[in-house]
Structure formats: structure tokens, C-alpha cells
Amino acid sequence: LYLYEKGYRNFLFLVHQIQIKTQAEGNFTDYKFEKYLFNPKGIRINGRNVEVRAVENIVDANRNAINFLFFSTSLLYNRLKEDRENGLTAEDFAENDIVILADEAHRLNVDTRSKSKKDQEEILNWETAVLSAIRAREENLLVEFTATVDLANEAIHSKYEDKLVYRYDFLEFNKDGY
């Protein structure tokens, strides 16, 4: 909602497995869904109702709504690698402000975990696909959520050292009784 107020309208929710995609769609877009994240009477921002919508591509986005695209990491990787008609493309990230919300984001560190590989720029995987989407436009953002980031790994620690907003990992979560 904060990013909507800042002008963002397109949010790509990224999950690791395709099975989780359906659950995420319900959480964000179906007010009848048990774990719906918003007020079933609608979202009010600055005194007006704002629609929350699931869209298949940026062309279907509504400029006044919160538009969610739901992808698994492998589906996003495939779409960015091979453009498809009426689907999300690498060009969409260059032409539109997009926020990627990455659930279980520790899984995106496939490259960072193994910095010993040669020619890191040439390696194509989930992490490089997401980073290329974010870097396609200066305004694009990546917001990562994970309870199991491996900060003991020096490369991962270095990557997140200046980006970590709040640390409440799974062990602490567990100790607090959740």
C-alpha cells in the first residue's frame, strides 16, 4: 500500500513453487479466501476505493488499481528467456515500473551462494533472471521476504549487509512460540 501511494501499480508476486501460486492469488485478490490480506469491503487509499486485481500481463493492468501478476521463479525465468505473445516479457520490465515481491527469497540466491563460478554475468538462472528484470528500469524494485536467509555465508551476508530492513528469522520466530 505504501508503494501504491508512491505511484507503483504493478506488483509481481514471486513464489518458489507453482503450487504456492494459487494460495498467493487467493491471499491477495479473493476477499472470500480464508487468508485474504485486505479489508473485504475494499481498500481505501487517500479517501478513495482501490481495486486489487490479478492480471496475466501488463497490458491488462489498470492504472488506478493494484495489479498483481503471480509467477513461480521457473515460470518467470522461462518468460524472460523466451518472449511469448500475450505474456510478460523482458520488455515489460524496461517500459513499466514494477515491484517484485519475492516470497521465500533465500531461494533466489542460487548465484550468490556459489561465487566461485566463472563469468557470473553469463550464468542464466532464477537469480540472474530476477536481477535482470529489476535492473531493466531504474524505478523497478525488489522486495524480498524470507525467514531462512543464510547470513553465515559470506557472499550472501555481503549482498544483504546494506539492504536488510528487519531481521526476524525462523529460529527467533520459533522461540517466540509461533
CSV table of N, CA and C in Angstrom, one decimal:
chain,number,residue,atom,x,y,z
A,1,LEU,N,0.8,-1.2,0.0
A,1,LEU,CA,0.0,0.0,0.0
A,1,LEU,C,0.9,1.3,0.0
A,2,TYR,N,2.0,1.2,0.7
A,2,TYR,CA,2.9,2.3,0.7
A,2,TYR,C,3.5,2.6,-0.7
A,3,LEU,N,3.8,1.5,-1.4
A,3,LEU,CA,4.4,1.7,-2.7
A,3,LEU,C,3.3,2.1,-3.7
A,4,TYR,N,2.0,1.7,-3.5
A,4,TYR,CA,0.9,2.2,-4.3
A,4,TYR,C,0.9,3.7,-4.2
A,5,GLU,N,0.9,4.2,-2.9
A,5,GLU,CA,0.9,5.7,-2.7
A,5,GLU,C,2.1,6.4,-3.4
A,6,LYS,N,3.2,5.7,-3.5
A,6,LYS,CA,4.4,6.2,-4.2
A,6,LYS,C,4.3,6.2,-5.7
A,7,GLY,N,3.2,5.6,-6.2
A,7,GLY,CA,3.0,5.6,-7.7
A,7,GLY,C,3.1,4.2,-8.3
A,8,TYR,N,3.5,3.2,-7.6
A,8,TYR,CA,3.6,1.9,-8.2
A,8,TYR,C,2.2,1.3,-8.3
A,9,ARG,N,1.9,0.6,-9.4
A,9,ARG,CA,0.6,-0.1,-9.7
A,9,ARG,C,0.8,-1.5,-10.0
A,10,ASN,N,2.0,-1.9,-10.4
A,10,ASN,CA,2.2,-3.3,-10.9
A,10,ASN,C,3.1,-4.0,-10.0
A,11,PHE,N,2.6,-5.1,-9.4
A,11,PHE,CA,3.3,-5.9,-8.4
A,11,PHE,C,3.4,-7.4,-8.9
A,12,LEU,N,4.6,-7.9,-9.0
A,12,LEU,CA,4.7,-9.3,-9.4
A,12,LEU,C,5.1,-10.1,-8.2
A,13,PHE,N,4.2,-11.0,-7.8
A,13,PHE,CA,4.4,-11.8,-6.6
A,13,PHE,C,5.1,-13.1,-7.0
A,14,LEU,N,6.3,-13.3,-6.5
A,14,LEU,CA,7.1,-14.4,-7.0
A,14,LEU,C,7.2,-15.5,-5.9
A,15,VAL,N,6.8,-16.7,-6.2
A,15,VAL,CA,6.9,-17.8,-5.3
A,15,VAL,C,7.9,-18.8,-5.9
A,16,HIS,N,8.4,-19.7,-5.0
A,16,HIS,CA,9.3,-20.7,-5.5
A,16,HIS,C,8.6,-21.9,-6.3
A,17,GLN,N,7.5,-22.3,-5.8
A,17,GLN,CA,6.8,-23.4,-6.4
A,17,GLN,C,5.4,-23.0,-7.0
A,18,ILE,N,5.1,-23.6,-8.1
A,18,ILE,CA,3.8,-23.3,-8.7
A,18,ILE,C,2.6,-23.5,-7.9
A,19,GLN,N,2.7,-24.6,-7.0
A,19,GLN,CA,1.6,-24.9,-6.1
A,19,GLN,C,1.2,-23.7,-5.1
A,20,ILE,N,2.2,-23.0,-4.8
A,20,ILE,CA,2.0,-21.9,-3.8
A,20,ILE,C,1.4,-20.7,-4.5
A,21,LYS,N,1.5,-20.6,-5.8
A,21,LYS,CA,0.9,-19.5,-6.6
A,21,LYS,C,-0.6,-19.4,-6.4
A,22,THR,N,-1.3,-20.4,-6.4
A,22,THR,CA,-2.8,-20.4,-6.2
A,22,THR,C,-3.1,-19.8,-4.8
A,23,GLN,N,-2.4,-20.3,-3.8
A,23,GLN,CA,-2.7,-19.8,-2.5
A,23,GLN,C,-2.4,-18.3,-2.4
A,24,ALA,N,-1.3,-17.8,-3.0
A,24,ALA,CA,-0.9,-16.4,-3.0
A,24,ALA,C,-2.0,-15.6,-3.7
A,25,GLU,N,-2.5,-16.1,-4.8
A,25,GLU,CA,-3.5,-15.4,-5.6
A,25,GLU,C,-4.8,-15.1,-4.7
A,26,GLY,N,-5.2,-16.2,-4.0
A,26,GLY,CA,-6.3,-16.0,-3.0
A,26,GLY,C,-6.0,-15.1,-1.9
A,27,ASN,N,-4.8,-15.1,-1.4
A,27,ASN,CA,-4.5,-14.2,-0.3
A,27,ASN,C,-4.6,-12.7,-0.7
A,28,PHE,N,-4.2,-12.4,-1.9
A,28,PHE,CA,-4.2,-11.1,-2.4
A,28,PHE,C,-5.4,-10.6,-3.1
A,29,THR,N,-6.2,-11.5,-3.8
A,29,THR,CA,-7.2,-11.0,-4.7
A,29,THR,C,-8.6,-11.5,-4.4
A,30,ASP,N,-8.8,-12.5,-3.6
A,30,ASP,CA,-10.2,-13.1,-3.3
A,30,ASP,C,-10.6,-12.8,-1.9
A,31,TYR,N,-11.5,-11.8,-1.8
A,31,TYR,CA,-12.0,-11.4,-0.4
A,31,TYR,C,-12.7,-12.5,0.3
A,32,LYS,N,-13.1,-13.6,-0.4
A,32,LYS,CA,-13.8,-14.7,0.2
A,32,LYS,C,-12.8,-15.7,0.7
A,33,PHE,N,-11.5,-15.6,0.3
A,33,PHE,CA,-10.5,-16.5,0.7
A,33,PHE,C,-10.2,-16.4,2.2
A,34,GLU,N,-10.0,-17.5,2.9
A,34,GLU,CA,-9.8,-17.5,4.3
A,34,GLU,C,-8.7,-16.6,4.8
A,35,LYS,N,-7.6,-16.5,4.0
A,35,LYS,CA,-6.4,-15.7,4.5
A,35,LYS,C,-6.3,-14.4,3.6
A,36,TYR,N,-7.4,-13.9,3.1
A,36,TYR,CA,-7.4,-12.6,2.4
A,36,TYR,C,-6.7,-11.5,3.2
A,37,LEU,N,-5.8,-10.8,2.6
A,37,LEU,CA,-4.9,-9.9,3.3
A,37,LEU,C,-5.5,-8.5,3.5
A,38,PHE,N,-6.6,-8.2,2.8
A,38,PHE,CA,-7.1,-6.8,2.8
A,38,PHE,C,-8.5,-6.8,3.5
A,39,ASN,N,-9.1,-5.6,3.6
A,39,ASN,CA,-10.4,-5.5,4.1
A,39,ASN,C,-11.4,-5.9,3.0
A,40,PRO,N,-12.3,-6.9,3.3
A,40,PRO,CA,-13.3,-7.3,2.3
A,40,PRO,C,-14.2,-6.2,1.7
A,41,LYS,N,-14.3,-5.1,2.5
A,41,LYS,CA,-15.2,-4.0,2.0
A,41,LYS,C,-14.4,-3.2,1.0
A,42,GLY,N,-13.1,-3.5,0.7
A,42,GLY,CA,-12.3,-2.7,-0.2
A,42,GLY,C,-11.2,-2.0,0.5
A,43,ILE,N,-10.3,-1.5,-0.3
A,43,ILE,CA,-9.1,-0.8,0.2
A,43,ILE,C,-9.4,0.7,-0.1
A,44,ARG,N,-9.2,1.5,0.9
A,44,ARG,CA,-9.3,2.9,0.8
A,44,ARG,C,-7.9,3.5,0.9
A,45,ILE,N,-7.5,4.2,-0.1
A,45,ILE,CA,-6.3,4.9,-0.1
A,45,ILE,C,-6.5,6.4,-0.4
A,46,ASN,N,-6.1,7.3,0.4
A,46,ASN,CA,-6.4,8.7,0.2
A,46,ASN,C,-7.8,9.0,-0.1
A,47,GLY,N,-8.7,8.4,0.7
A,47,GLY,CA,-10.1,8.7,0.5
A,47,GLY,C,-10.9,8.0,-0.6
A,48,ARG,N,-10.2,7.2,-1.4
A,48,ARG,CA,-10.9,6.5,-2.5
A,48,ARG,C,-10.7,5.0,-2.5
A,49,ASN,N,-11.7,4.3,-3.0
A,49,ASN,CA,-11.6,2.8,-3.1
A,49,ASN,C,-10.6,2.5,-4.2
A,50,VAL,N,-9.7,1.5,-3.9
A,50,VAL,CA,-8.8,1.0,-4.8
A,50,VAL,C,-9.0,-0.5,-5.0
A,51,GLU,N,-9.2,-0.9,-6.3
A,51,GLU,CA,-9.4,-2.3,-6.6
A,51,GLU,C,-8.0,-3.0,-6.6
A,52,VAL,N,-8.1,-4.3,-6.1
A,52,VAL,CA,-6.9,-5.2,-6.2
A,52,VAL,C,-7.3,-6.3,-7.2
A,53,ARG,N,-6.4,-6.4,-8.2
A,53,ARG,CA,-6.7,-7.3,-9.3
A,53,ARG,C,-5.5,-8.2,-9.6
A,54,ALA,N,-5.9,-9.4,-10.1
A,54,ALA,CA,-4.9,-10.3,-10.6
A,54,ALA,C,-4.9,-10.1,-12.1
A,55,VAL,N,-3.7,-9.9,-12.8
A,55,VAL,CA,-3.7,-9.8,-14.2
A,55,VAL,C,-2.6,-10.8,-14.7
A,56,GLU,N,-2.8,-11.1,-16.0
A,56,GLU,CA,-1.9,-12.1,-16.6
A,56,GLU,C,-0.7,-11.4,-17.3
A,57,ASN,N,-0.9,-10.1,-17.6
A,57,ASN,CA,0.3,-9.4,-18.2
A,57,ASN,C,0.0,-7.9,-18.0
A,58,ILE,N,1.0,-7.1,-18.3
A,58,ILE,CA,1.0,-5.7,-18.0
A,58,ILE,C,-0.1,-4.9,-18.9
A,59,VAL,N,-0.3,-5.4,-20.0
A,59,VAL,CA,-1.3,-4.8,-20.9
A,59,VAL,C,-2.7,-4.8,-20.2
A,60,ASP,N,-3.0,-5.8,-19.4
A,60,ASP,CA,-4.3,-5.9,-18.7
A,60,ASP,C,-4.3,-5.0,-17.4
A,61,ALA,N,-3.2,-4.4,-17.1
A,61,ALA,CA,-3.2,-3.6,-15.8
A,61,ALA,C,-4.1,-2.4,-15.9
A,62,ASN,N,-4.6,-2.0,-14.7
A,62,ASN,CA,-5.5,-0.8,-14.6
A,62,ASN,C,-4.6,0.2,-13.9
A,63,ARG,N,-4.5,1.4,-14.4
A,63,ARG,CA,-3.7,2.5,-13.9
A,63,ARG,C,-4.1,2.9,-12.5
A,64,ASN,N,-5.4,2.7,-12.1
A,64,ASN,CA,-5.9,3.1,-10.8
A,64,ASN,C,-5.9,2.0,-9.8
A,65,ALA,N,-5.6,0.8,-10.2
A,65,ALA,CA,-5.7,-0.4,-9.3
A,65,ALA,C,-4.4,-0.9,-8.9
A,66,ILE,N,-4.4,-1.8,-7.9
A,66,ILE,CA,-3.2,-2.5,-7.5
A,66,ILE,C,-3.3,-3.8,-8.4
A,67,ASN,N,-2.3,-4.0,-9.3
A,67,ASN,CA,-2.3,-5.1,-10.2
A,67,ASN,C,-1.3,-6.1,-9.8
A,68,PHE,N,-1.7,-7.3,-9.6
A,68,PHE,CA,-0.8,-8.4,-9.2
A,68,PHE,C,-0.6,-9.4,-10.3
A,69,LEU,N,0.6,-9.7,-10.6
A,69,LEU,CA,0.9,-10.8,-11.5
A,69,LEU,C,1.5,-11.9,-10.6
A,70,PHE,N,1.2,-13.1,-10.8
A,70,PHE,CA,1.6,-14.2,-9.9
A,70,PHE,C,2.5,-15.2,-10.7
A,71,PHE,N,3.7,-15.4,-10.3
A,71,PHE,CA,4.6,-16.2,-11.0
A,71,PHE,C,5.4,-17.1,-10.0
A,72,SER,N,5.8,-18.3,-10.5
A,72,SER,CA,6.8,-19.1,-9.8
A,72,SER,C,8.2,-18.6,-10.4
A,73,THR,N,9.3,-18.9,-9.7
A,73,THR,CA,10.6,-18.5,-10.2
A,73,THR,C,10.9,-19.1,-11.5
A,74,SER,N,10.5,-20.4,-11.7
A,74,SER,CA,10.8,-21.0,-13.0
A,74,SER,C,10.0,-20.5,-14.1
A,75,LEU,N,8.7,-20.1,-13.9
A,75,LEU,CA,7.9,-19.5,-14.9
A,75,LEU,C,8.4,-18.2,-15.3
A,76,LEU,N,8.8,-17.3,-14.3
A,76,LEU,CA,9.4,-16.0,-14.7
A,76,LEU,C,10.7,-16.2,-15.5
A,77,TYR,N,11.5,-17.1,-15.0
A,77,TYR,CA,12.8,-17.3,-15.8
A,77,TYR,C,12.5,-17.7,-17.2
A,78,ASN,N,11.5,-18.6,-17.4
A,78,ASN,CA,11.2,-19.0,-18.8
A,78,ASN,C,10.6,-17.9,-19.6
A,79,ARG,N,9.7,-17.1,-19.0
A,79,ARG,CA,9.2,-15.9,-19.7
A,79,ARG,C,10.2,-14.9,-20.1
A,80,LEU,N,11.2,-14.7,-19.3
A,80,LEU,CA,12.2,-13.7,-19.6
A,80,LEU,C,13.2,-14.2,-20.6
A,81,LYS,N,13.4,-15.5,-20.6
A,81,LYS,CA,14.3,-16.2,-21.5
A,81,LYS,C,13.7,-16.2,-22.9
A,82,GLU,N,12.4,-16.5,-23.0
A,82,GLU,CA,11.7,-16.7,-24.3
A,82,GLU,C,10.5,-15.9,-24.3
A,83,ASP,N,10.5,-14.7,-24.9
A,83,ASP,CA,9.3,-13.9,-25.0
A,83,ASP,C,8.1,-14.7,-25.7
A,84,ARG,N,6.9,-14.4,-25.1
A,84,ARG,CA,5.7,-15.1,-25.6
A,84,ARG,C,4.6,-14.1,-25.8
A,85,GLU,N,3.9,-14.3,-26.9
A,85,GLU,CA,2.8,-13.3,-27.2
A,85,GLU,C,1.8,-13.4,-26.1
A,86,ASN,N,1.3,-12.2,-25.7
A,86,ASN,CA,0.3,-12.0,-24.7
A,86,ASN,C,0.8,-12.5,-23.3
A,87,GLY,N,2.1,-12.4,-23.1
A,87,GLY,CA,2.6,-12.8,-21.8
A,87,GLY,C,3.6,-11.8,-21.3
A,88,LEU,N,4.0,-11.9,-20.1
A,88,LEU,CA,5.0,-11.0,-19.6
A,88,LEU,C,6.3,-11.2,-20.3
A,89,THR,N,7.0,-10.1,-20.7
A,89,THR,CA,8.2,-10.1,-21.4
A,89,THR,C,9.3,-9.3,-20.7
A,90,ALA,N,10.5,-9.5,-21.1
A,90,ALA,CA,11.6,-8.7,-20.6
A,90,ALA,C,11.4,-7.2,-20.9
A,91,GLU,N,10.8,-6.9,-22.0
A,91,GLU,CA,10.5,-5.5,-22.4
A,91,GLU,C,9.5,-4.9,-21.4
A,92,ASP,N,8.6,-5.6,-20.9
A,92,ASP,CA,7.6,-5.1,-19.9
A,92,ASP,C,8.3,-4.5,-18.7
A,93,PHE,N,9.4,-5.1,-18.3
A,93,PHE,CA,10.2,-4.6,-17.1
A,93,PHE,C,11.0,-3.3,-17.5
A,94,ALA,N,11.3,-3.1,-18.8
A,94,ALA,CA,12.0,-1.9,-19.2
A,94,ALA,C,11.1,-0.8,-19.4
A,95,GLU,N,9.8,-1.1,-19.7
A,95,GLU,CA,8.8,0.0,-20.0
A,95,GLU,C,7.9,0.4,-18.9
A,96,ASN,N,7.8,-0.4,-17.8
A,96,ASN,CA,6.9,-0.2,-16.7
A,96,ASN,C,7.6,-0.2,-15.4
A,97,ASP,N,7.1,0.6,-14.4
A,97,ASP,CA,7.5,0.5,-13.1
A,97,ASP,C,6.9,-0.8,-12.5
A,98,ILE,N,7.7,-1.7,-12.0
A,98,ILE,CA,7.2,-3.0,-11.5
A,98,ILE,C,8.0,-3.3,-10.2
A,99,VAL,N,7.2,-3.8,-9.2
A,99,VAL,CA,7.8,-4.2,-7.9
A,99,VAL,C,7.7,-5.7,-7.9
A,100,ILE,N,8.8,-6.4,-7.7
A,100,ILE,CA,8.8,-7.8,-7.5
A,100,ILE,C,8.7,-8.1,-6.0
A,101,LEU,N,7.7,-8.8,-5.5
A,101,LEU,CA,7.7,-9.2,-4.1
A,101,LEU,C,8.0,-10.7,-4.1
A,102,ALA,N,9.2,-11.0,-3.6
A,102,ALA,CA,9.7,-12.4,-3.6
A,102,ALA,C,9.5,-13.1,-2.3
A,103,ASP,N,8.6,-14.1,-2.3
A,103,ASP,CA,8.4,-14.9,-1.1
A,103,ASP,C,9.5,-16.0,-1.1
A,104,GLU,N,9.9,-16.4,0.1
A,104,GLU,CA,11.0,-17.4,0.2
A,104,GLU,C,12.2,-17.0,-0.6
A,105,ALA,N,12.5,-15.7,-0.5
A,105,ALA,CA,13.6,-15.1,-1.3
A,105,ALA,C,14.9,-15.7,-1.2
A,106,HIS,N,15.2,-16.5,-0.1
A,106,HIS,CA,16.5,-17.1,0.0
A,106,HIS,C,16.8,-18.0,-1.1
A,107,ARG,N,15.7,-18.5,-1.8
A,107,ARG,CA,15.9,-19.4,-2.9
A,107,ARG,C,16.4,-18.7,-4.2
A,108,LEU,N,16.4,-17.3,-4.1
A,108,LEU,CA,16.9,-16.6,-5.3
A,108,LEU,C,18.4,-16.4,-5.2
A,109,ASN,N,19.0,-16.9,-4.2
A,109,ASN,CA,20.5,-16.7,-4.0
A,109,ASN,C,21.3,-17.8,-4.6
A,110,VAL,N,20.8,-18.5,-5.7
A,110,VAL,CA,21.5,-19.6,-6.3
A,110,VAL,C,22.9,-19.2,-6.8
A,111,ASP,N,23.0,-18.0,-7.3
A,111,ASP,CA,24.3,-17.4,-7.8
A,111,ASP,C,25.2,-17.0,-6.7
A,112,THR,N,24.6,-16.2,-5.8
A,112,THR,CA,25.4,-15.6,-4.7
A,112,THR,C,26.0,-16.7,-3.9
A,113,ARG,N,25.3,-17.8,-3.6
A,113,ARG,CA,25.8,-18.9,-2.8
A,113,ARG,C,27.1,-19.5,-3.4
A,114,SER,N,27.3,-19.5,-4.7
A,114,SER,CA,28.4,-20.1,-5.3
A,114,SER,C,29.2,-19.1,-6.1
A,115,LYS,N,29.8,-18.2,-5.5
A,115,LYS,CA,30.6,-17.1,-6.2
A,115,LYS,C,31.8,-17.7,-6.9
A,116,SER,N,32.2,-18.9,-6.7
A,116,SER,CA,33.4,-19.4,-7.3
A,116,SER,C,33.2,-19.7,-8.8
A,117,LYS,N,31.9,-19.6,-9.3
A,117,LYS,CA,31.7,-19.9,-10.7
A,117,LYS,C,32.3,-18.8,-11.6
A,118,LYS,N,32.8,-19.2,-12.8
A,118,LYS,CA,33.4,-18.3,-13.7
A,118,LYS,C,32.3,-17.5,-14.5
A,119,ASP,N,32.6,-16.3,-14.9
A,119,ASP,CA,31.8,-15.5,-15.8
A,119,ASP,C,30.4,-15.4,-15.2
A,120,GLN,N,30.2,-14.9,-14.0
A,120,GLN,CA,28.9,-14.7,-13.4
A,120,GLN,C,27.9,-14.0,-14.2
A,121,GLU,N,28.3,-13.1,-15.0
A,121,GLU,CA,27.4,-12.3,-15.9
A,121,GLU,C,26.7,-13.2,-16.9
A,122,GLU,N,27.3,-14.3,-17.3
A,122,GLU,CA,26.8,-15.2,-18.3
A,122,GLU,C,25.9,-16.3,-17.8
A,123,ILE,N,25.9,-16.5,-16.5
A,123,ILE,CA,25.1,-17.6,-16.0
A,123,ILE,C,23.6,-17.2,-16.0
A,124,LEU,N,22.8,-18.1,-16.5
A,124,LEU,CA,21.4,-17.8,-16.5
A,124,LEU,C,20.7,-18.7,-15.5
A,125,ASN,N,20.0,-18.1,-14.5
A,125,ASN,CA,19.3,-18.9,-13.5
A,125,ASN,C,18.2,-17.9,-12.9
A,126,TRP,N,17.5,-18.4,-11.9
A,126,TRP,CA,16.5,-17.6,-11.3
A,126,TRP,C,17.0,-16.3,-10.8
A,127,GLU,N,18.1,-16.3,-10.1
A,127,GLU,CA,18.6,-15.1,-9.5
A,127,GLU,C,19.0,-14.0,-10.6
A,128,THR,N,19.7,-14.5,-11.6
A,128,THR,CA,20.0,-13.5,-12.7
A,128,THR,C,18.8,-13.1,-13.5
A,129,ALA,N,17.8,-13.9,-13.6
A,129,ALA,CA,16.6,-13.5,-14.3
A,129,ALA,C,15.9,-12.4,-13.5
A,130,VAL,N,15.8,-12.6,-12.2
A,130,VAL,CA,15.1,-11.6,-11.4
A,130,VAL,C,15.9,-10.3,-11.4
A,131,LEU,N,17.2,-10.4,-11.2
A,131,LEU,CA,18.0,-9.2,-11.2
A,131,LEU,C,18.0,-8.5,-12.6
A,132,SER,N,17.9,-9.2,-13.7
A,132,SER,CA,17.8,-8.5,-15.0
A,132,SER,C,16.5,-7.8,-15.1
A,133,ALA,N,15.4,-8.3,-14.5
A,133,ALA,CA,14.1,-7.7,-14.6
A,133,ALA,C,14.2,-6.4,-13.7
A,134,ILE,N,14.8,-6.4,-12.6
A,134,ILE,CA,14.9,-5.3,-11.7
A,134,ILE,C,15.8,-4.2,-12.3
A,135,ARG,N,16.8,-4.6,-12.9
A,135,ARG,CA,17.8,-3.6,-13.5
A,135,ARG,C,17.3,-3.1,-14.8
A,136,ALA,N,16.3,-3.6,-15.4
A,136,ALA,CA,15.8,-3.1,-16.7
A,136,ALA,C,15.3,-1.7,-16.7
A,137,ARG,N,14.9,-1.3,-15.5
A,137,ARG,CA,14.4,0.1,-15.3
A,137,ARG,C,14.8,0.6,-13.9
A,138,GLU,N,15.3,1.7,-13.8
A,138,GLU,CA,15.8,2.2,-12.5
A,138,GLU,C,14.7,2.3,-11.4
A,139,GLU,N,13.5,2.5,-11.8
A,139,GLU,CA,12.4,2.6,-10.8
A,139,GLU,C,11.9,1.2,-10.3
A,140,ASN,N,12.2,0.1,-11.0
A,140,ASN,CA,11.8,-1.2,-10.6
A,140,ASN,C,12.4,-1.5,-9.2
A,141,LEU,N,11.6,-2.3,-8.4
A,141,LEU,CA,12.1,-2.6,-7.1
A,141,LEU,C,11.9,-4.1,-6.8
A,142,LEU,N,12.8,-4.6,-5.9
A,142,LEU,CA,12.7,-6.0,-5.5
A,142,LEU,C,12.6,-6.0,-4.0
A,143,VAL,N,11.5,-6.5,-3.4
A,143,VAL,CA,11.3,-6.6,-2.0
A,143,VAL,C,11.3,-8.1,-1.7
A,144,GLU,N,12.2,-8.6,-0.9
A,144,GLU,CA,12.4,-10.0,-0.6
A,144,GLU,C,11.9,-10.3,0.8
A,145,PHE,N,11.3,-11.4,1.0
A,145,PHE,CA,10.8,-12.0,2.3
A,145,PHE,C,11.4,-13.4,2.4
A,146,THR,N,12.0,-13.6,3.5
A,146,THR,CA,12.5,-15.0,3.9
A,146,THR,C,12.7,-15.1,5.4
A,147,ALA,N,12.5,-16.2,5.9
A,147,ALA,CA,12.8,-16.5,7.3
A,147,ALA,C,14.1,-17.3,7.5
A,148,THR,N,14.7,-17.6,6.4
A,148,THR,CA,15.9,-18.5,6.4
A,148,THR,C,17.0,-18.0,5.6
A,149,VAL,N,17.3,-16.7,5.6
A,149,VAL,CA,18.5,-16.2,4.8
A,149,VAL,C,19.8,-16.7,5.5
A,150,ASP,N,20.7,-17.2,4.7
A,150,ASP,CA,22.0,-17.7,5.2
A,150,ASP,C,23.0,-16.7,5.4
A,151,LEU,N,22.9,-15.8,6.4
A,151,LEU,CA,23.9,-14.8,6.6
A,151,LEU,C,25.2,-15.2,7.1
A,152,ALA,N,25.3,-16.5,7.4
A,152,ALA,CA,26.6,-17.1,7.7
A,152,ALA,C,27.5,-17.3,6.4
A,153,ASN,N,26.8,-17.4,5.3
A,153,ASN,CA,27.5,-17.4,4.0
A,153,ASN,C,28.1,-16.0,3.7
A,154,GLU,N,29.4,-15.9,3.6
A,154,GLU,CA,30.0,-14.5,3.4
A,154,GLU,C,29.4,-13.8,2.2
A,155,ALA,N,29.2,-14.4,1.1
A,155,ALA,CA,28.7,-13.8,-0.1
A,155,ALA,C,27.3,-13.3,0.1
A,156,ILE,N,26.5,-14.1,0.7
A,156,ILE,CA,25.1,-13.7,1.0
A,156,ILE,C,25.1,-12.5,2.0
A,157,HIS,N,25.9,-12.6,3.0
A,157,HIS,CA,26.0,-11.6,4.1
A,157,HIS,C,26.3,-10.3,3.4
A,158,SER,N,27.3,-10.3,2.5
A,158,SER,CA,27.8,-9.1,1.8
A,158,SER,C,26.7,-8.5,0.9
A,159,LYS,N,25.9,-9.4,0.3
A,159,LYS,CA,24.9,-9.0,-0.6
A,159,LYS,C,23.8,-8.2,0.2
A,160,TYR,N,23.5,-8.7,1.4
A,160,TYR,CA,22.3,-8.1,2.1
A,160,TYR,C,22.7,-7.1,3.2
A,161,GLU,N,24.0,-7.0,3.5
A,161,GLU,CA,24.5,-6.1,4.6
A,161,GLU,C,23.9,-4.7,4.6
A,162,ASP,N,23.7,-4.1,3.5
A,162,ASP,CA,23.2,-2.7,3.4
A,162,ASP,C,21.7,-2.7,3.0
A,163,LYS,N,21.1,-3.9,2.9
A,163,LYS,CA,19.7,-4.0,2.4
A,163,LYS,C,18.7,-4.5,3.4
A,164,LEU,N,19.2,-5.2,4.4
A,164,LEU,CA,18.3,-5.8,5.4
A,164,LEU,C,17.5,-4.8,6.2
A,165,VAL,N,16.2,-4.8,6.1
A,165,VAL,CA,15.3,-3.9,6.8
A,165,VAL,C,15.0,-4.4,8.2
A,166,TYR,N,14.6,-5.6,8.3
A,166,TYR,CA,14.3,-6.2,9.6
A,166,TYR,C,14.6,-7.7,9.6
A,167,ARG,N,15.3,-8.1,10.7
A,167,ARG,CA,15.6,-9.5,10.8
A,167,ARG,C,14.8,-10.2,11.9
A,168,TYR,N,14.0,-11.1,11.5
A,168,TYR,CA,13.2,-11.9,12.4
A,168,TYR,C,13.2,-13.3,11.8
A,169,ASP,N,14.3,-14.1,12.0
A,169,ASP,CA,14.4,-15.3,11.3
A,169,ASP,C,13.6,-16.4,11.9
A,170,PHE,N,13.6,-17.6,11.2
A,170,PHE,CA,12.7,-18.7,11.7
A,170,PHE,C,13.0,-19.2,13.1
A,171,LEU,N,14.3,-19.2,13.5
A,171,LEU,CA,14.7,-19.6,14.8
A,171,LEU,C,14.1,-18.7,15.9
A,172,GLU,N,14.2,-17.4,15.7
A,172,GLU,CA,13.6,-16.4,16.6
A,172,GLU,C,12.1,-16.6,16.6
A,173,PHE,N,11.5,-16.7,15.4
A,173,PHE,CA,10.0,-16.9,15.3
A,173,PHE,C,9.6,-18.1,16.1
A,174,ASN,N,10.3,-19.2,16.0
A,174,ASN,CA,10.0,-20.4,16.7
A,174,ASN,C,10.2,-20.2,18.3
A,175,LYS,N,11.2,-19.6,18.7
A,175,LYS,CA,11.5,-19.3,20.1
A,175,LYS,C,10.4,-18.4,20.7
A,176,ASP,N,9.8,-17.6,19.9
A,176,ASP,CA,8.7,-16.7,20.3
A,176,ASP,C,7.3,-17.5,20.4
A,177,GLY,N,7.3,-18.7,20.0
A,177,GLY,CA,6.2,-19.6,20.2
A,177,GLY,C,5.2,-19.6,19.0
A,178,TYR,N,5.6,-19.2,17.9
A,178,TYR,CA,4.7,-19.2,16.7
A,178,TYR,C,4.8,-20.5,15.9
